[in-house]
PDB file of C-alpha atoms and ligand atoms in Angstrom:
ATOM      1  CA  UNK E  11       0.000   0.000   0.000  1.00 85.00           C
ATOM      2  CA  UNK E  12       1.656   3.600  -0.885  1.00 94.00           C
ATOM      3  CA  UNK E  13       2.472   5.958   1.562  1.00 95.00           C
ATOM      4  CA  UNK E  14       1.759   9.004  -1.055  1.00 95.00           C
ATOM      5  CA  UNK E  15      -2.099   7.533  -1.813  1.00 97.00           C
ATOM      6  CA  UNK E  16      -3.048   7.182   1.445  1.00 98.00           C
ATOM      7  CA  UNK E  17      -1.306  10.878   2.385  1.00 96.00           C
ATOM      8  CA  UNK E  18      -3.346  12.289  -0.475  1.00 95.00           C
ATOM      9  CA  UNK E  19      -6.294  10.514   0.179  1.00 97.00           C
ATOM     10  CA  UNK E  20      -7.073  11.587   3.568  1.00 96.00           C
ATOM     11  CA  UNK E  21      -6.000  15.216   3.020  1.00 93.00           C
ATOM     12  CA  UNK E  22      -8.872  15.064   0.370  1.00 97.00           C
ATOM     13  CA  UNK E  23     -11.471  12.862   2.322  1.00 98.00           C
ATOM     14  CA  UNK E  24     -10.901  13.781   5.882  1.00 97.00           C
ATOM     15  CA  UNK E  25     -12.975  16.782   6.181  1.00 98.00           C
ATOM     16  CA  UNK E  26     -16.007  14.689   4.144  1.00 98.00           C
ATOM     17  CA  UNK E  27     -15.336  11.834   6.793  1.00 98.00           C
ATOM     18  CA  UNK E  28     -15.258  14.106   9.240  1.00 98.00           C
ATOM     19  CA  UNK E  29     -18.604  15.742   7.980  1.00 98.00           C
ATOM     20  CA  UNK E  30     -20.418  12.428   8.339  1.00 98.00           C
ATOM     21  CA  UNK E  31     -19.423  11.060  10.925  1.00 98.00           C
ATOM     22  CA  UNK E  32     -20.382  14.611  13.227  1.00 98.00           C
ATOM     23  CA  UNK E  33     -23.934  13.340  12.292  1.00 98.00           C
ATOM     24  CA  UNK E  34     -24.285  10.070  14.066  1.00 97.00           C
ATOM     25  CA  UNK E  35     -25.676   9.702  17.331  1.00 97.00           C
ATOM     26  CA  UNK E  36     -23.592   8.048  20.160  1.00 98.00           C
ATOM     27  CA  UNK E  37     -25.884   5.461  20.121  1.00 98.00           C
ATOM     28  CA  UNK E  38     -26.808   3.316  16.395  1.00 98.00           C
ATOM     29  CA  UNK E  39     -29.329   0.972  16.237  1.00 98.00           C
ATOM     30  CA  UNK E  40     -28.713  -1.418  13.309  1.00 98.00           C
ATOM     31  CA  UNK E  41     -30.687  -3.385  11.274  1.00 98.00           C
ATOM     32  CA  UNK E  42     -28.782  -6.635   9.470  1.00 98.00           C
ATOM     33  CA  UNK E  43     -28.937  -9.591   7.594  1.00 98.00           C
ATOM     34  CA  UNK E  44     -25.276 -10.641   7.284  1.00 98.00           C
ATOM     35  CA  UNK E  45     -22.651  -8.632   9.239  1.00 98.00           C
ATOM     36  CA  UNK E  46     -19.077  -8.857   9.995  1.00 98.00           C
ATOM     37  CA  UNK E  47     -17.882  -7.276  13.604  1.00 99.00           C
ATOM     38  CA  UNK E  48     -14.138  -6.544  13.942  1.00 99.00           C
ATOM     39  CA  UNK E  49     -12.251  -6.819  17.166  1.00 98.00           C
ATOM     40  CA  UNK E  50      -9.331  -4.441  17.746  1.00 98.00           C
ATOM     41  CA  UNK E  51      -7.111  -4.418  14.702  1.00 98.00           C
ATOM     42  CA  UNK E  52      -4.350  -2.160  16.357  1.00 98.00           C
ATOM     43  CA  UNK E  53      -2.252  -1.553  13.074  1.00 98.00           C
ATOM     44  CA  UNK E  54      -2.538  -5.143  11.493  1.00 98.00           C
ATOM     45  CA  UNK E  55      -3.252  -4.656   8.119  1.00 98.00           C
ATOM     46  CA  UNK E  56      -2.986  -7.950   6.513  1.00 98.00           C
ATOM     47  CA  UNK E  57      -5.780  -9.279   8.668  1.00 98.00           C
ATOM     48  CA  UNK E  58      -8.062  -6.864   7.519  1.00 98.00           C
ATOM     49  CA  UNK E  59      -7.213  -7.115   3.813  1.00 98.00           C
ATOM     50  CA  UNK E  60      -8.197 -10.756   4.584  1.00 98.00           C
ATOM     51  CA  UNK E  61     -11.064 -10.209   5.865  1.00 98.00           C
ATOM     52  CA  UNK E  62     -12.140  -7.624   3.046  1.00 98.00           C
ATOM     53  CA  UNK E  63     -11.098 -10.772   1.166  1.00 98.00           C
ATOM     54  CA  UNK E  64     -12.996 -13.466   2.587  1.00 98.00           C
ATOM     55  CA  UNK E  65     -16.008 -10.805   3.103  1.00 98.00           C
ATOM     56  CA  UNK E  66     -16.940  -9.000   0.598  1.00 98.00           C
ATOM     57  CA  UNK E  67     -18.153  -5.542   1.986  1.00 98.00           C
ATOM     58  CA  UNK E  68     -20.848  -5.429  -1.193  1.00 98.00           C
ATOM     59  CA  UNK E  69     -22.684  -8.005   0.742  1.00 98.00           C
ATOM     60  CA  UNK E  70     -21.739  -8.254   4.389  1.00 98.00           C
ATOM     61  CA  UNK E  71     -22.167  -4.754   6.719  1.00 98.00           C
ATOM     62  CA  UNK E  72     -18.904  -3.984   8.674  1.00 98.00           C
ATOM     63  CA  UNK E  73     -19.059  -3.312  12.496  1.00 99.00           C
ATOM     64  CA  UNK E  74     -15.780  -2.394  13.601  1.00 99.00           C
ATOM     65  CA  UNK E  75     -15.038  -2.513  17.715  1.00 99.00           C
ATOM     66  CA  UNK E  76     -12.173   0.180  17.336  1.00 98.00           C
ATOM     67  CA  UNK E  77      -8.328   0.144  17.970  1.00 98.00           C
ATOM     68  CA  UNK E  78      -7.125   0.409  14.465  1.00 98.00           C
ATOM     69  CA  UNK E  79      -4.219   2.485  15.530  1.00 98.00           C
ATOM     70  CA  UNK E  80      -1.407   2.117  18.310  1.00 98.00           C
ATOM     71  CA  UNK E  81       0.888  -0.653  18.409  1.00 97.00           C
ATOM     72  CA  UNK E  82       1.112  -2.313  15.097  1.00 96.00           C
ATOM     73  CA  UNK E  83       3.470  -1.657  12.239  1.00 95.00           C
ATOM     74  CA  UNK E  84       0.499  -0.115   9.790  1.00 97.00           C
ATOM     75  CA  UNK E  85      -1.294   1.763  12.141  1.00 98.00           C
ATOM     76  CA  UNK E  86      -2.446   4.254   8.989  1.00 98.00           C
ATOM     77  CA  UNK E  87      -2.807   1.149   6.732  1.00 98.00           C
ATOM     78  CA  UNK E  88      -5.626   0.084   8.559  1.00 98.00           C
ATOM     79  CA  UNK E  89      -6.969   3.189   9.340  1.00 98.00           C
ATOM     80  CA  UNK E  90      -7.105   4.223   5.761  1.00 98.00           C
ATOM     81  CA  UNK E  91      -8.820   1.165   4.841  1.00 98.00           C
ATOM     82  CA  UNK E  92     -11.591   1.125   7.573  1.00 98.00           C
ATOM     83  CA  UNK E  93     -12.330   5.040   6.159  1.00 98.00           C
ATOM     84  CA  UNK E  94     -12.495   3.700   3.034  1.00 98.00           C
ATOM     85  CA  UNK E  95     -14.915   1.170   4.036  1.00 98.00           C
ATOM     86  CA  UNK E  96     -16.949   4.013   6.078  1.00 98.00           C
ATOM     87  CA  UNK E  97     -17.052   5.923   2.799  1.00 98.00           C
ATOM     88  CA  UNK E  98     -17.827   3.528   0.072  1.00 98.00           C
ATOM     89  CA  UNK E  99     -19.775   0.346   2.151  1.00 98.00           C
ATOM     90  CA  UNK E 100     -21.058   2.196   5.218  1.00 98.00           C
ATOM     91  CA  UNK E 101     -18.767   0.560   7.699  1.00 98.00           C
ATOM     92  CA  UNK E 102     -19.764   1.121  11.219  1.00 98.00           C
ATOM     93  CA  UNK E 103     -16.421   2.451  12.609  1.00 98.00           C
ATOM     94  CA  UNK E 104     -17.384   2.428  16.720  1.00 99.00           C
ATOM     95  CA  UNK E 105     -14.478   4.295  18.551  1.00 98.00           C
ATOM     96  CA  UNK E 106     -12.038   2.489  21.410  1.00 98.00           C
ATOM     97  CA  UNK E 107     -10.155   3.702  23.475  1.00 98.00           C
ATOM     98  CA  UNK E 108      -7.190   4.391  21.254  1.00 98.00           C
ATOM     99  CA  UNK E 109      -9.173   6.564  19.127  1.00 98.00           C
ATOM    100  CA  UNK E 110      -7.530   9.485  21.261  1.00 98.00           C
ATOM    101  CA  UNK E 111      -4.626  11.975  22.039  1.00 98.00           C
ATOM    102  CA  UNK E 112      -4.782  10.196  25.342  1.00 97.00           C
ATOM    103  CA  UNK E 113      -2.911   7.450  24.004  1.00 97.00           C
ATOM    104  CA  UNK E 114      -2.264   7.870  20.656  1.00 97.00           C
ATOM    105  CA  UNK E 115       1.282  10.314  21.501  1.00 97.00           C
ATOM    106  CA  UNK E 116       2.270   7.360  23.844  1.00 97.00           C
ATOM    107  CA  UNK E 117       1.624   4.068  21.921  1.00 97.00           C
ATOM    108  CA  UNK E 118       2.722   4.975  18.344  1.00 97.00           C
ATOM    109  CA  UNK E 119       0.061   6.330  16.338  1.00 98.00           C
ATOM    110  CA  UNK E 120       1.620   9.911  16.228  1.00 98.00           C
ATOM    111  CA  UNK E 121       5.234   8.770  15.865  1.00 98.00           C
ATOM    112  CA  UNK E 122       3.816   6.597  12.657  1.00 98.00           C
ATOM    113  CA  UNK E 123       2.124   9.791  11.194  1.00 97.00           C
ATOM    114  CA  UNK E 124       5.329  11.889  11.514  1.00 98.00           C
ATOM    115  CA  UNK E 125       7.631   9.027  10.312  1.00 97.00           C
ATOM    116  CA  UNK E 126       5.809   8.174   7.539  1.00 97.00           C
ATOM    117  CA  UNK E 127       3.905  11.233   6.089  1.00 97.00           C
ATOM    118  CA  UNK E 128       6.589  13.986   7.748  1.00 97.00           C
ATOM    119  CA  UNK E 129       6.504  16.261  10.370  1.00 97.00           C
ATOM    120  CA  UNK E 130       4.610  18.514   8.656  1.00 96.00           C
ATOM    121  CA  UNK E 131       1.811  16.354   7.169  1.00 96.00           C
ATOM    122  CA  UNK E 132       1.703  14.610   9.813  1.00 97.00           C
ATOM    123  CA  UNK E 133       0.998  17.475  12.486  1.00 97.00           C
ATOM    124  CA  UNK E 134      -1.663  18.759  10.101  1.00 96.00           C
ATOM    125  CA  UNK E 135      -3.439  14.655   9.500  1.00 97.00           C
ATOM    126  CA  UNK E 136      -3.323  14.102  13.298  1.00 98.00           C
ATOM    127  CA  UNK E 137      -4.940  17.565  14.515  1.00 97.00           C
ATOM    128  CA  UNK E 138      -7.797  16.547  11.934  1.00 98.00           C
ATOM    129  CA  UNK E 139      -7.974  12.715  12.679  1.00 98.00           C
ATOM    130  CA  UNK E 140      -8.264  13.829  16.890  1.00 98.00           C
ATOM    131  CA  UNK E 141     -11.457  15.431  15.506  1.00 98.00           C
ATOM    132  CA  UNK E 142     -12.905  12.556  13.606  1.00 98.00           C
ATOM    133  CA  UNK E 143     -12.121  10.258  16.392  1.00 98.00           C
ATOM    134  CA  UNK E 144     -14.042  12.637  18.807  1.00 98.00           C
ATOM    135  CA  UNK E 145     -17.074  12.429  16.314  1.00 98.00           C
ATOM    136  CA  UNK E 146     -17.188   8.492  16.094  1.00 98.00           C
ATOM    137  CA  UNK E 147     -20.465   6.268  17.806  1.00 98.00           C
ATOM    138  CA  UNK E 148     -20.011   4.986  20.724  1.00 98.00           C
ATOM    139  CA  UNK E 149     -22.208   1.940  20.386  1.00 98.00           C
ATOM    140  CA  UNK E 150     -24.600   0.161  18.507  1.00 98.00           C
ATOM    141  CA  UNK E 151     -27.916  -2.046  18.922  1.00 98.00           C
ATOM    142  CA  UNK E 152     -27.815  -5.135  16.427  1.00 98.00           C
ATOM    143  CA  UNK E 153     -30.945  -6.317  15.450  1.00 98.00           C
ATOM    144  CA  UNK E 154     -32.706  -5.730  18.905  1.00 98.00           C
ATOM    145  CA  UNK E 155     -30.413  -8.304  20.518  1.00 98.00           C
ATOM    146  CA  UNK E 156     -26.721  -7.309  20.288  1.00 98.00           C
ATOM    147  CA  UNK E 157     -24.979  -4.237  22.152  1.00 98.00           C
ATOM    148  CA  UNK E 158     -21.808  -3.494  20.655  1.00 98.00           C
ATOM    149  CA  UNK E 159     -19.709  -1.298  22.232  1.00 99.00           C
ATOM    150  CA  UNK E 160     -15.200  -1.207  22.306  1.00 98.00           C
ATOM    151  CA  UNK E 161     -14.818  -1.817  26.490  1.00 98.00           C
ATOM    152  CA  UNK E 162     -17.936  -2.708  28.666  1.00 98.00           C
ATOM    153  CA  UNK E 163     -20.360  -1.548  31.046  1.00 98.00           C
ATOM    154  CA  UNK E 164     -20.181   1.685  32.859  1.00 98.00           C
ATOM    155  CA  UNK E 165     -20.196   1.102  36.618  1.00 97.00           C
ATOM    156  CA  UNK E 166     -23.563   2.663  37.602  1.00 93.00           C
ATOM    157  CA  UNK E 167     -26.274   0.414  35.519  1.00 86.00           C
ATOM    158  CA  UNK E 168     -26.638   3.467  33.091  1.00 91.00           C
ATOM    159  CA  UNK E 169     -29.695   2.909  30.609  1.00 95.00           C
ATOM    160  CA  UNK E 170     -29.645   2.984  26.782  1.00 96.00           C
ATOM    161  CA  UNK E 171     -31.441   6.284  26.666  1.00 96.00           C
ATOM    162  CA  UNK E 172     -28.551   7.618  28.691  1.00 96.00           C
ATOM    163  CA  UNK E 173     -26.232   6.205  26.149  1.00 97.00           C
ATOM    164  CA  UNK E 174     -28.100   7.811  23.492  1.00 97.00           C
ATOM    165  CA  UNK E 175     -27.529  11.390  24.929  1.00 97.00           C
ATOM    166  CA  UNK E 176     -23.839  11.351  25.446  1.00 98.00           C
ATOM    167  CA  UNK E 177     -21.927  14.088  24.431  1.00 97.00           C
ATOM    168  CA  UNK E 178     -20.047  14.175  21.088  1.00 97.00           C
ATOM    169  CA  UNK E 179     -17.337  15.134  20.217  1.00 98.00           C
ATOM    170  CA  UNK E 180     -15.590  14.733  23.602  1.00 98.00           C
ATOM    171  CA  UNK E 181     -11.853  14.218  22.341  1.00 97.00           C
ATOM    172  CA  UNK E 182     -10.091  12.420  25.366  1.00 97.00           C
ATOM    173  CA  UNK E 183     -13.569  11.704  26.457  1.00 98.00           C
ATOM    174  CA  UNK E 184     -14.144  13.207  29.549  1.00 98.00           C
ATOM    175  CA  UNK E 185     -17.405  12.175  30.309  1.00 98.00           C
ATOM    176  CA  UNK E 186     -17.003   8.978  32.461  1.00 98.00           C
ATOM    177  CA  UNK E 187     -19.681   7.122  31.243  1.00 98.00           C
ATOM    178  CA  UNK E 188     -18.559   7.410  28.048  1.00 98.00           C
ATOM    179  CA  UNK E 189     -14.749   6.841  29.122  1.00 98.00           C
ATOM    180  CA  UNK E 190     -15.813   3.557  30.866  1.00 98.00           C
ATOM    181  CA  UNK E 191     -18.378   2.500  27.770  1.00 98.00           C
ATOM    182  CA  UNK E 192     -14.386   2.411  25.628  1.00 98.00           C
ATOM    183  CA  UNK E 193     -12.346   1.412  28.916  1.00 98.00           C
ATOM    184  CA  UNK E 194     -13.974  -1.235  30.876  1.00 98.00           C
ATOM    185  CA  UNK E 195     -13.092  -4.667  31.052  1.00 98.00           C
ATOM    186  CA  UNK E 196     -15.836  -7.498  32.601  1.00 98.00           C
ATOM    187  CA  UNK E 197     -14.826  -9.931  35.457  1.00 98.00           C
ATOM    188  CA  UNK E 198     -16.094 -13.351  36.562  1.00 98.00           C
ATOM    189  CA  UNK E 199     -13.964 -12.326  39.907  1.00 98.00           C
ATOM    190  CA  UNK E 200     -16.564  -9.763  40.690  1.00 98.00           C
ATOM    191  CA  UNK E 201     -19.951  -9.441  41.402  1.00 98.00           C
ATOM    192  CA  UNK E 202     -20.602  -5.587  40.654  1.00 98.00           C
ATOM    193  CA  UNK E 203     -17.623  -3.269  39.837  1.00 98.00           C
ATOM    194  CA  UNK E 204     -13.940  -2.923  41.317  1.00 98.00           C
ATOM    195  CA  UNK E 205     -11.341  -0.611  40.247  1.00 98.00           C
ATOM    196  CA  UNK E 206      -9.342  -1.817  37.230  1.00 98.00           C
ATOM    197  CA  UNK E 207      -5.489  -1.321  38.765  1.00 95.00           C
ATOM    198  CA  UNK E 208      -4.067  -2.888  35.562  1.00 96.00           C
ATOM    199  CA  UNK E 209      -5.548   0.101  33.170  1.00 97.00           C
ATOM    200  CA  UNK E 210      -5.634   2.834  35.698  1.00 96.00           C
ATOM    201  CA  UNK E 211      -7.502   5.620  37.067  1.00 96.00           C
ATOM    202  CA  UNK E 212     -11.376   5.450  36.168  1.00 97.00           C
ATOM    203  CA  UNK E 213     -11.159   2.407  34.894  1.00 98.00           C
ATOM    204  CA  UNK E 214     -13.395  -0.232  35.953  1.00 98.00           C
ATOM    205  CA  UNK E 215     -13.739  -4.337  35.887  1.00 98.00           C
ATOM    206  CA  UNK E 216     -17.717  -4.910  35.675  1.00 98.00           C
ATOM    207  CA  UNK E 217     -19.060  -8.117  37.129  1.00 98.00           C
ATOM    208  CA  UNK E 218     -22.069 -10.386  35.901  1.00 98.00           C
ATOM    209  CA  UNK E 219     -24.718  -8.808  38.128  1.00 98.00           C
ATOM    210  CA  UNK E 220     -24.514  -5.372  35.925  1.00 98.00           C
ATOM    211  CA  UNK E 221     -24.380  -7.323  32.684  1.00 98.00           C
ATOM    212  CA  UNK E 222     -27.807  -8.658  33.993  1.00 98.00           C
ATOM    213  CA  UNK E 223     -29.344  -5.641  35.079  1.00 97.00           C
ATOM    214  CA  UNK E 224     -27.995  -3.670  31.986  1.00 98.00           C
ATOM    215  CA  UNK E 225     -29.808  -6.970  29.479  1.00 98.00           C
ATOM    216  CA  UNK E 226     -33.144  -6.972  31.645  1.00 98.00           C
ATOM    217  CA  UNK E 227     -33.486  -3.303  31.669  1.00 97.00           C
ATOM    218  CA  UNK E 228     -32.704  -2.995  28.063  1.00 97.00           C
ATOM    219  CA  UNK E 229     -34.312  -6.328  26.689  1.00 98.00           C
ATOM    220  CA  UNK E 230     -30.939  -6.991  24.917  1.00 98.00           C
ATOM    221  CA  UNK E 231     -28.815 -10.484  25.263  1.00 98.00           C
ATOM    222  CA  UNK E 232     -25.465 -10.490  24.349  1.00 98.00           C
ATOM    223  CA  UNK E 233     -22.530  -7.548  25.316  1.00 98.00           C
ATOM    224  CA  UNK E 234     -20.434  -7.696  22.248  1.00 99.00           C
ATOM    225  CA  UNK E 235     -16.706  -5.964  22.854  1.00 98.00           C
ATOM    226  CA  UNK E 236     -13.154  -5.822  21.807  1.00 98.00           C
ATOM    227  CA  UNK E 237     -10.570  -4.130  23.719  1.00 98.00           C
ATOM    228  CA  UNK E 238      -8.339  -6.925  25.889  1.00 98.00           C
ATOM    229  CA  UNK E 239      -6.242  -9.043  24.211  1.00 97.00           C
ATOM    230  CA  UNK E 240      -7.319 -12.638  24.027  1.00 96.00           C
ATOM    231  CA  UNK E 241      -4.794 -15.444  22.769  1.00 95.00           C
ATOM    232  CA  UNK E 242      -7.381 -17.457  21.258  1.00 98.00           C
ATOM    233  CA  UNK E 243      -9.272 -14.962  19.466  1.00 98.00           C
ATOM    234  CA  UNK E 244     -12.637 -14.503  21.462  1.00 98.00           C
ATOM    235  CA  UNK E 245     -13.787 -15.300  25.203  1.00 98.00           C
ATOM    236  CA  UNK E 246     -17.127 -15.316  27.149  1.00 98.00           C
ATOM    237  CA  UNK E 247     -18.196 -13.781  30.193  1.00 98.00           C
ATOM    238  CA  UNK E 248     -20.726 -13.811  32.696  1.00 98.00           C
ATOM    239  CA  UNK E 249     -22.074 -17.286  32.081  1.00 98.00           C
ATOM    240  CA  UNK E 250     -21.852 -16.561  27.588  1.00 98.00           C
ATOM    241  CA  UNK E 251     -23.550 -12.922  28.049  1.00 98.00           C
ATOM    242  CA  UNK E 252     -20.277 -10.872  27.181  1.00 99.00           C
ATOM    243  CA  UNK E 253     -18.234 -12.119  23.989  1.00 98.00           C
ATOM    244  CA  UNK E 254     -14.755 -10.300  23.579  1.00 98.00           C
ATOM    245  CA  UNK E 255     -13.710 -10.496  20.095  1.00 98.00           C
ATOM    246  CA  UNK E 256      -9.960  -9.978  19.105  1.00 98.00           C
ATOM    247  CA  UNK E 257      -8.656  -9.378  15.583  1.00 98.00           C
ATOM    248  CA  UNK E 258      -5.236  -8.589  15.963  1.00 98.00           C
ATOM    249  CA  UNK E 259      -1.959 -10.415  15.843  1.00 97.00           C
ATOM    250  CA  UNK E 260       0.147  -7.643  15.168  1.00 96.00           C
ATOM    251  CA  UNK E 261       3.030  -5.682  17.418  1.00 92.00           C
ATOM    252  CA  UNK E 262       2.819  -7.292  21.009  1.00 94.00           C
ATOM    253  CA  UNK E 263      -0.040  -9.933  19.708  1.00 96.00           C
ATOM    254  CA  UNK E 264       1.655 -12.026  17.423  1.00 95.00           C
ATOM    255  CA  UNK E 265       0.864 -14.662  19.290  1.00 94.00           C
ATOM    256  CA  UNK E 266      -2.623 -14.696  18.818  1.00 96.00           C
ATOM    257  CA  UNK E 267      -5.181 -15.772  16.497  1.00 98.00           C
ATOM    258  CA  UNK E 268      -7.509 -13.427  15.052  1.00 98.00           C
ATOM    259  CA  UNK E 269     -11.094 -13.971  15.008  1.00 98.00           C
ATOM    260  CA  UNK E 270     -14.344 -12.525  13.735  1.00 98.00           C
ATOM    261  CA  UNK E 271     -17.738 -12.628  14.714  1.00 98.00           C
ATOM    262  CA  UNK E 272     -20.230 -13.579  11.884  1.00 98.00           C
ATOM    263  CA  UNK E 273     -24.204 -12.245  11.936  1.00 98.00           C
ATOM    264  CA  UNK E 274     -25.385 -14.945   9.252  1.00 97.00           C
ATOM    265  CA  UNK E 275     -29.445 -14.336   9.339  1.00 96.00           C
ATOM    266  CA  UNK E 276     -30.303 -15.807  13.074  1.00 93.00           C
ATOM    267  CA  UNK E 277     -26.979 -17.227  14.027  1.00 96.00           C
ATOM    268  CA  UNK E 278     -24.039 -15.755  15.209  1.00 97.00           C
ATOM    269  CA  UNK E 279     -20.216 -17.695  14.697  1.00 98.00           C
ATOM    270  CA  UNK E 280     -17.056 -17.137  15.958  1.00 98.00           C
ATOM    271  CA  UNK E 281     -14.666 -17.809  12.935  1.00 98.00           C
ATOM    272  CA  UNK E 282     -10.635 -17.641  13.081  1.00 98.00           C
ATOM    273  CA  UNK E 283      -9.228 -15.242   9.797  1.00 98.00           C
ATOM    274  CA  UNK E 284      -7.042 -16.920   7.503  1.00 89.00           C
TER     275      UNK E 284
HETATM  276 MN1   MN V 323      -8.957  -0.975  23.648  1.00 51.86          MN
END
């Protein structure tokens, strides 16, 4: 993939992206017959050109967890590709937690801008790409069954209306429900919430009893998230009522096996990419 297209297209694209994105509410509630959801890709290209592969985006819809950047070698690789997606096949492109200056100046993305489009491009694509990343859903409602979201449950059994009125843009964000909606983690450990010591301040670890009240109270069934690295691909929490889906093997993963989920009419699979 060349360097010089990708510079050139997002200096012609990312104000249009930018545009369209700004009118999407936090919340998206999506309607699908087939549907491919994406884990956290953090810079690994080739796994997304195979899944573009395997997938055609003509007939399957695209729900990406977010974490394209930080980490891998082809941080704006992917990212250029999952815009492209967003423009021409209506990609849902949810944000994580990497989709932010918070960590994008200390895991890589930034360094990879300046490196490989210059100081001065790079400056200019980043200021704009903060602002896109601010403007990005924060969730989504498949098919009246399926909440999609990058990290988990907010500590304090929020409702979907709630969700539906969070601010946007918030660029690091610093409202903490949405914060915890791209930083949480869920725990079989714990029974409601506890402090997440690995990922630091307001982060939380959400236990099985606010998975249930969040399901009952919304009349949803599955939590579907990305965000923590998983050697195998995918995991289940809370007795199969949280499904964390991992699609990277890049940088620090190369250990693991990428998976995606596949909507396919009623059923939903857990497929390895190759
Ligand atoms: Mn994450």
């Amino acid at each position: 993939m060349d360097i010089l297209t990708i510079k050139g297209f997002l200096k012609e694209n990312i104000d249009r992206v930018y545009g369209e994105l700004s009118t999407y509410e936090p919340l998206l509630r999506i309607t699908a017959d087939k549907a491919v959801i994406i884990g956290d890709l953090h810079g690994d290209v080739d796994t997304l050109l195979r899944i573009i592969n395997n997938y055609s985006p003509d007939k399957w819809i695209y729900i990406m967890l977010g974490d394209y950047v930080d980490r891998g070698e082809h941080q704006i690789e992917t990212l250029y590709l999952a815009l492209r997606l967003f423009l021409e096949h209506k990609a849902i492109l949810l944000r994580g937690n990497h989709e932010s200056p918070l960590t994008n100046y200390e895991y890589g993305f930034y360094t990879e801008l300046l490196r490989k489009f210059g100081h001065y491009d790079g400056d200019y694509v980043y200021d704009k790409l903060k602002e896109v990343f601010a403007q990005m859903p924060i969730s989504v409602i498949l098919n009246d069954k399926y909440f999609l979201v990058h990290g988990g449950l907010p500590i304090n059994n929020i409702s979907i209306d709630s969700i539906a009125k969070l601010p946007k843009p918030d660029e690091i964000p610093s409202n903490e429900i949405t914060f915890q909606l791209l930083w949480n983690d869920p725990s079989d450990e714990v029974k409601y919430y506890e402090h997440n010591v690995i990922r630091g301040p307001g982060t939380y670890v959400f236990g099985p009893v606010l998975t249930e009240n969040f399901l009952n109270s919304s009349g949803l069934r599955i939590i579907i998230r990305g965000h923590e690295y998983t050697p195998r691909g995918y995991k289940w929490n809370h007795g199969n009522k949280v499904l964390t889906i991992f699609t990277s093997r890049a940088g620090p993963y190369s250990a693991a096996e990428p998976h995606v989920i596949l909507l396919d009419g009623e059923s939903l699979n857990i497929v390895g990419v190759s």
